[in-house]
Amino acid sequence: MMSGQQRATYCFFSAQYRPTVGGVENHTHYLAEEIVTHGGQAIIVTSALKGLPEHEVLPSGVEVFRLPSLGLGGGRLPLVLHTPKTHRLLKMLDMRGIDRVVVQTRLYLLCLLGVNYARRRGLPAIVIEHGAQYTTTGNRLADGLLGVYVRWLFGRVRRRCGRFYGVSQSACSWLSAHGVAPRGILHNAVSLPAVSAALAKAGPDYRKMHGIPPNCLLLSFAGRLIPKKGILELVQAVQAANQTQPAGVFLLVAGEGELLEPLRAQAPPGVALLGRLDFNAMMHLYAQTDIFCLPTALDEGLPSSLLEAGACGTFVLATDRGGVREIVPDDAHGALLANNAPATLCAGIQRAAANPGWRTGAAAALRQRVAAQFSYAALYERLNSITWGDAQ
């Protein structure tokens, strides 16, 4: 048990964790490592994945429990199963002297298990909201069914835990609009040491790999390839910008999703699809890019891709949705666009192309802002400073 604030034992309930890649997974991973670095203990309870042990201690000292689960939606919606193995693992967890419980998001049955676990054992708990809207799949029928499930689950979680935090002001505003008074912001973050380590290693030379001339404006996109992320609009904008830029514009697209194969079948000249990249390759992509583009139509909490691009010293161009403005507050830090219409994106690309000095200055300012405000060291201090109180 806790013998001092710096030596607390934190238990994270995160429905998905590495090797699954995503913003919530990174948030859990790096924050847990930061806790261990400062002398505390960190435990992660997550969903089982084929080929991975049900229990292990990582080289970092973080302990992981993987509960039996059924992966729906291609693994994007894991449902924890209440089996004898589940109860055995939870009994093992009881022996760890947990002081505080952190539940990542409100979207999964494992989140409900987490708040129930804390409540029944008299442990203080918080829920961290990572989004700023209800989950969408792009399919009307699926969205309707998913909406019923998520609203039911959200209601159950909020009845069992009244301490909600958001990763951004946008996430907190969403909570307020849905009847939850947020306690504050526990922001999304980027691991600056991990970024530096990745860039110190050899990585792909994307211009050489794709035959991109040195004077060609190089753009990148990273994320799920779904309509709401704006990738189709961005491709159209690149086609239009190529008509006006003498040296040309080239777009590198990293990610997977329902639009990957359609894009591969009809990608125009000046667009290359890279598929899923590992962390090191992704950091090198950011670092070699003239402009990182986030043309999303979604109200995202605090996009990890923007933080990573900013940490790599890359100029960013993004739609003003969700928590984007909290990272890029003005023109001095990047380009904020009113919408993701192809004409709007094209105009933003053309403006950035015509002002290399602006790009250089804004990229440097964003890098400084990310390092000062969005590091995991800063997040750890904030986590330790909040009022945990007693169990609810």
XYZ file of C-alpha atoms in Angstrom:
392
model
C 0.000 0.000 0.000
C 0.976 3.656 -0.402
C 3.578 4.886 2.072
C 4.037 8.222 0.328
C 2.505 10.043 -2.608
C 5.428 9.227 -4.877
C 5.164 5.485 -4.191
C 1.487 4.908 -4.930
C 0.408 1.742 -6.718
C -1.787 2.644 -9.676
C -3.977 0.150 -11.498
C -5.085 1.044 -15.032
C -8.080 -0.616 -16.646
C -7.538 -0.199 -20.387
C -9.570 -2.408 -22.725
C -6.810 -2.358 -25.326
C -3.062 -2.221 -24.803
C 0.101 -2.924 -26.720
C 0.792 -4.335 -29.235
C -2.517 -2.704 -30.259
C -1.605 0.795 -31.446
C -3.612 3.902 -30.579
C -3.818 7.051 -28.514
C -5.385 5.436 -25.446
C -2.907 2.553 -25.576
C 0.027 4.990 -25.676
C -1.493 7.091 -22.896
C -1.701 4.018 -20.664
C 1.742 2.692 -21.610
C 3.801 5.836 -21.152
C 1.964 7.100 -18.075
C 2.478 3.719 -16.393
C 6.188 3.859 -17.246
C 6.398 7.402 -15.853
C 4.892 6.212 -12.562
C 7.504 3.444 -12.276
C 10.284 5.906 -13.132
C 9.239 8.019 -10.140
C 9.330 5.071 -7.736
C 5.689 4.019 -7.844
C 4.128 0.818 -9.108
C 1.896 0.507 -12.163
C -0.431 -2.339 -13.115
C -2.377 -2.592 -16.365
C -5.507 -4.721 -16.669
C -6.430 -5.247 -20.307
C -7.993 -7.689 -22.778
C -6.280 -10.934 -23.721
C -4.616 -11.183 -27.121
C -3.678 -14.416 -28.844
C -0.077 -15.417 -28.236
C 0.460 -13.138 -25.235
C 0.696 -14.347 -21.610
C -2.204 -13.785 -19.234
C 0.193 -12.189 -16.749
C 3.671 -10.704 -17.080
C 5.999 -8.038 -15.759
C 7.449 -5.929 -18.561
C 11.142 -4.919 -18.617
C 10.051 -1.439 -17.514
C 8.610 -2.913 -14.301
C 4.987 -2.406 -15.360
C 2.817 -5.433 -14.527
C 0.165 -6.567 -17.028
C -2.919 -8.753 -16.501
C -4.780 -9.860 -19.652
C -8.344 -10.985 -19.005
C -10.214 -13.433 -21.261
C -12.112 -11.441 -23.882
C -14.108 -11.761 -27.058
C -12.844 -9.420 -29.784
C -15.661 -7.937 -31.862
C -15.361 -5.528 -34.771
C -11.995 -6.871 -35.830
C -10.749 -6.577 -32.262
C -11.768 -2.928 -31.869
C -14.532 -3.797 -29.400
C -13.207 -6.363 -26.898
C -15.791 -7.793 -24.510
C -14.356 -9.091 -21.251
C -15.573 -12.590 -20.343
C -16.387 -13.587 -16.762
C -14.692 -16.979 -16.633
C -12.879 -18.887 -13.868
C -9.612 -17.575 -15.330
C -10.911 -13.999 -15.068
C -11.760 -14.439 -11.392
C -8.403 -16.112 -10.711
C -6.540 -13.183 -12.273
C -8.616 -10.666 -10.316
C -7.755 -12.509 -7.093
C -4.087 -12.174 -8.033
C -4.734 -8.480 -8.580
C -6.204 -8.203 -5.073
C -2.791 -9.110 -3.661
C -1.006 -6.146 -5.264
C -1.852 -3.496 -2.675
C -3.519 -1.130 -5.129
C -3.962 2.474 -3.967
C -5.637 4.148 -6.958
C -7.597 2.979 -9.989
C -7.531 4.722 -13.384
C -10.184 3.650 -15.894
C -9.391 4.583 -19.484
C -12.540 5.740 -21.340
C -16.198 4.753 -20.884
C -16.506 2.640 -24.037
C -15.858 -0.957 -22.986
C -17.144 -3.592 -20.592
C -13.661 -3.665 -19.065
C -14.226 -0.026 -18.037
C -17.348 -1.081 -16.157
C -15.410 -3.936 -14.586
C -12.770 -1.412 -13.506
C -15.139 0.958 -11.707
C -16.942 -2.007 -10.126
C -13.613 -3.467 -8.990
C -12.640 -0.205 -7.306
C -16.049 0.335 -5.711
C -16.272 -3.162 -4.223
C -12.782 -2.951 -2.770
C -13.063 0.575 -1.407
C -10.465 2.052 -3.764
C -10.517 5.637 -5.081
C -11.018 5.671 -8.856
C -11.208 8.077 -11.769
C -12.375 7.716 -15.377
C -10.429 9.511 -18.125
C -12.527 10.529 -21.143
C -10.503 10.500 -24.365
C -13.125 11.529 -26.925
C -15.459 14.414 -27.576
C -18.333 12.592 -29.244
C -20.063 9.234 -29.393
C -18.231 6.492 -31.267
C -18.990 6.160 -34.973
C -18.251 3.437 -37.513
C -19.566 5.112 -40.645
C -22.315 2.488 -40.965
C -25.779 3.760 -40.022
C -27.155 0.496 -38.680
C -23.958 -0.334 -36.805
C -23.809 3.198 -35.383
C -27.383 2.868 -34.121
C -26.695 -0.408 -32.342
C -23.349 0.814 -31.049
C -24.973 4.007 -29.791
C -27.476 2.046 -27.688
C -24.661 -0.051 -26.207
C -22.376 2.916 -25.486
C -25.138 4.978 -23.849
C -26.133 2.043 -21.664
C -22.524 1.466 -20.684
C -21.855 5.173 -20.056
C -24.842 5.303 -17.721
C -23.614 2.312 -15.734
C -20.050 3.655 -15.452
C -21.108 7.143 -14.325
C -23.408 5.706 -11.641
C -20.476 3.811 -10.151
C -17.801 6.498 -10.459
C -18.406 10.230 -10.211
C -14.832 11.330 -10.820
C -14.390 11.992 -14.540
C -11.474 13.797 -16.177
C -10.979 14.690 -19.834
C -7.829 14.605 -21.947
C -8.758 18.063 -23.255
C -11.161 20.926 -22.659
C -13.116 19.571 -25.608
C -13.528 16.207 -23.861
C -14.579 17.982 -20.656
C -17.163 20.022 -22.571
C -18.570 16.799 -24.015
C -18.883 15.337 -20.522
C -20.638 18.478 -19.270
C -23.074 18.366 -22.181
C -23.974 14.805 -21.177
C -24.646 15.474 -17.520
C -21.231 14.750 -16.019
C -19.336 17.462 -14.152
C -15.658 16.854 -15.020
C -13.087 17.283 -12.257
C -10.466 18.706 -14.616
C -8.053 17.870 -17.427
C -5.527 15.032 -17.487
C -4.231 15.817 -20.939
C -3.111 13.473 -23.638
C 0.648 13.512 -24.005
C 3.626 12.414 -26.060
C 6.736 10.589 -24.864
C 9.567 12.941 -25.754
C 12.272 10.375 -24.826
C 10.606 7.778 -27.083
C 10.444 10.253 -29.971
C 14.108 11.202 -29.540
C 15.151 7.544 -29.325
C 13.224 6.693 -32.489
C 14.759 9.543 -34.460
C 18.247 8.598 -33.234
C 17.875 5.221 -34.963
C 18.146 4.635 -38.678
C 14.788 4.856 -40.390
C 13.227 4.778 -43.848
C 14.163 7.485 -46.337
C 10.685 8.158 -47.682
C 11.714 10.518 -50.454
C 14.195 7.978 -51.781
C 11.755 5.064 -51.421
C 9.064 6.831 -53.443
C 11.218 8.835 -55.836
C 10.123 12.200 -54.449
C 12.339 15.125 -55.594
C 13.963 17.242 -52.851
C 12.021 20.377 -53.813
C 8.629 18.628 -53.926
C 6.328 19.599 -51.031
C 5.927 16.445 -48.917
C 2.694 15.954 -46.959
C 1.735 13.145 -44.605
C -1.424 11.759 -43.047
C -1.657 9.195 -40.241
C -4.768 7.587 -38.844
C -7.644 5.241 -39.511
C -8.659 5.315 -43.143
C -12.352 6.011 -42.677
C -14.497 8.740 -44.281
C -14.785 10.902 -41.149
C -10.991 11.257 -40.925
C -11.020 13.329 -44.122
C -8.564 11.285 -46.156
C -10.699 11.390 -49.329
C -10.961 15.176 -49.138
C -7.211 15.424 -48.568
C -6.452 13.315 -51.641
C -8.668 15.610 -53.724
C -6.930 18.663 -52.265
C -3.501 17.245 -53.145
C -4.649 16.657 -56.723
C -5.801 20.275 -56.968
C -2.659 21.656 -55.309
C -0.502 19.724 -57.760
C -1.984 21.824 -60.556
C -0.616 25.029 -59.018
C 2.702 23.994 -57.421
C 5.567 23.949 -59.947
C 7.674 21.577 -57.809
C 4.688 19.345 -57.079
C 2.977 18.017 -53.958
C 3.254 14.425 -52.701
C 1.141 12.800 -49.981
C 2.251 9.803 -47.888
C -0.625 8.047 -46.117
C 0.022 5.876 -43.042
C -2.751 3.748 -41.602
C -5.328 1.063 -42.230
C -9.106 0.989 -42.467
C -12.054 0.491 -44.762
C -10.757 2.967 -47.352
C -7.302 1.406 -47.729
C -8.113 -0.979 -50.569
C -10.359 1.477 -52.470
C -7.595 4.067 -52.262
C -4.988 1.566 -53.405
C -7.152 0.728 -56.403
C -7.545 4.327 -57.520
C -4.859 6.413 -55.816
C -3.874 9.277 -58.144
C -0.271 10.209 -58.941
C 1.331 11.969 -56.002
C -0.269 9.735 -53.353
C 1.393 6.669 -51.764
C -0.259 4.353 -49.238
C 2.130 3.005 -46.601
C -0.253 0.868 -44.527
C 0.399 0.543 -40.813
C 3.789 1.784 -39.613
C 5.532 0.985 -36.355
C 6.436 3.802 -33.971
C 9.983 4.325 -35.258
C 8.920 4.443 -38.895
C 6.101 6.821 -37.987
C 8.416 9.252 -36.215
C 10.739 9.298 -39.229
C 7.753 9.993 -41.458
C 6.787 13.016 -39.353
C 10.364 14.283 -39.271
C 10.786 14.066 -43.061
C 7.439 15.696 -43.795
C 7.034 19.351 -44.760
C 3.396 19.377 -43.596
C 1.490 16.900 -41.444
C -2.230 16.980 -42.253
C -5.121 16.154 -39.919
C -8.270 16.885 -41.970
C -10.647 15.195 -39.540
C -14.379 15.825 -39.333
C -14.489 14.112 -35.929
C -14.434 15.897 -32.578
C -11.364 14.091 -31.284
C -10.211 14.563 -27.707
C -6.567 15.604 -28.071
C -5.100 13.924 -31.172
C -1.925 11.943 -30.495
C -0.791 12.337 -34.095
C -0.660 16.135 -33.722
C 1.382 15.843 -30.531
C 3.793 13.399 -32.180
C 4.178 15.525 -35.302
C 4.749 18.583 -33.134
C 7.371 16.752 -31.065
C 9.170 15.864 -34.311
C 9.337 19.529 -35.315
C 6.846 19.221 -38.165
C 4.507 21.957 -39.400
C 0.868 20.901 -38.984
C -2.287 21.692 -40.908
C -5.506 20.610 -39.196
C -9.221 21.204 -39.059
C -10.456 23.087 -36.005
C -12.297 20.168 -34.408
C -12.329 18.706 -30.910
C -9.170 19.453 -28.949
C -7.051 20.477 -31.956
C -7.034 24.169 -30.976
C -5.647 23.267 -27.550
C -2.513 22.004 -29.313
C -2.433 24.505 -32.186
C -3.959 27.674 -30.692
C -3.156 30.055 -33.547
C -1.221 30.700 -36.756
C 1.995 31.021 -34.792
C 1.846 27.262 -34.130
C 0.381 25.892 -37.367
C -2.556 26.130 -39.759
C -6.112 25.790 -38.423
C -8.820 25.262 -41.030
C -12.552 25.875 -40.649
C -13.543 22.631 -42.376
C -12.137 19.766 -44.421
C -13.670 20.645 -47.781
C -11.154 19.913 -50.574
C -11.060 23.600 -51.556
C -10.315 24.634 -47.958
C -7.556 22.035 -47.627
C -6.066 22.997 -50.984
C -5.986 26.685 -50.010
C -4.276 25.771 -46.729
C -1.666 23.682 -48.541
C -1.018 26.474 -51.043
C -0.624 29.066 -48.290
C 1.829 26.876 -46.388
C 3.764 26.099 -49.572
C 4.141 29.812 -50.318
C 5.414 30.644 -46.812
C 8.352 28.404 -45.829
C 9.412 30.892 -43.155
C 6.012 30.598 -41.497
C 6.256 26.820 -41.576
C 9.693 26.839 -39.946
C 8.713 29.285 -37.197
C 5.380 27.642 -36.429
C 6.941 24.166 -36.303
C 9.556 25.379 -33.800
C 6.905 27.090 -31.660
C 4.710 23.992 -31.671
C 7.622 21.777 -30.690
C 8.356 24.040 -27.730
C 4.682 24.095 -26.718
C 4.362 20.307 -26.868
C 7.532 19.810 -24.804
C 6.392 22.291 -22.146
C 2.734 21.311 -21.803
C 2.130 17.834 -23.200
C 4.888 15.589 -21.855
C 4.219 12.511 -19.731
C 6.373 14.020 -16.992
C 3.918 16.933 -16.794
C 0.956 14.539 -16.896
C 2.420 12.460 -14.061
C 2.728 15.544 -11.863
C -0.874 16.439 -12.616
C -2.080 12.896 -11.839
C -0.307 12.962 -8.481
C -1.641 16.411 -7.611
C -5.365 15.737 -8.044
C -7.528 15.082 -4.999
C -8.196 11.360 -4.940
C -10.141 11.198 -1.690
C -11.903 8.030 -0.632
C -13.772 5.410 -2.603
C -17.265 6.320 -3.814
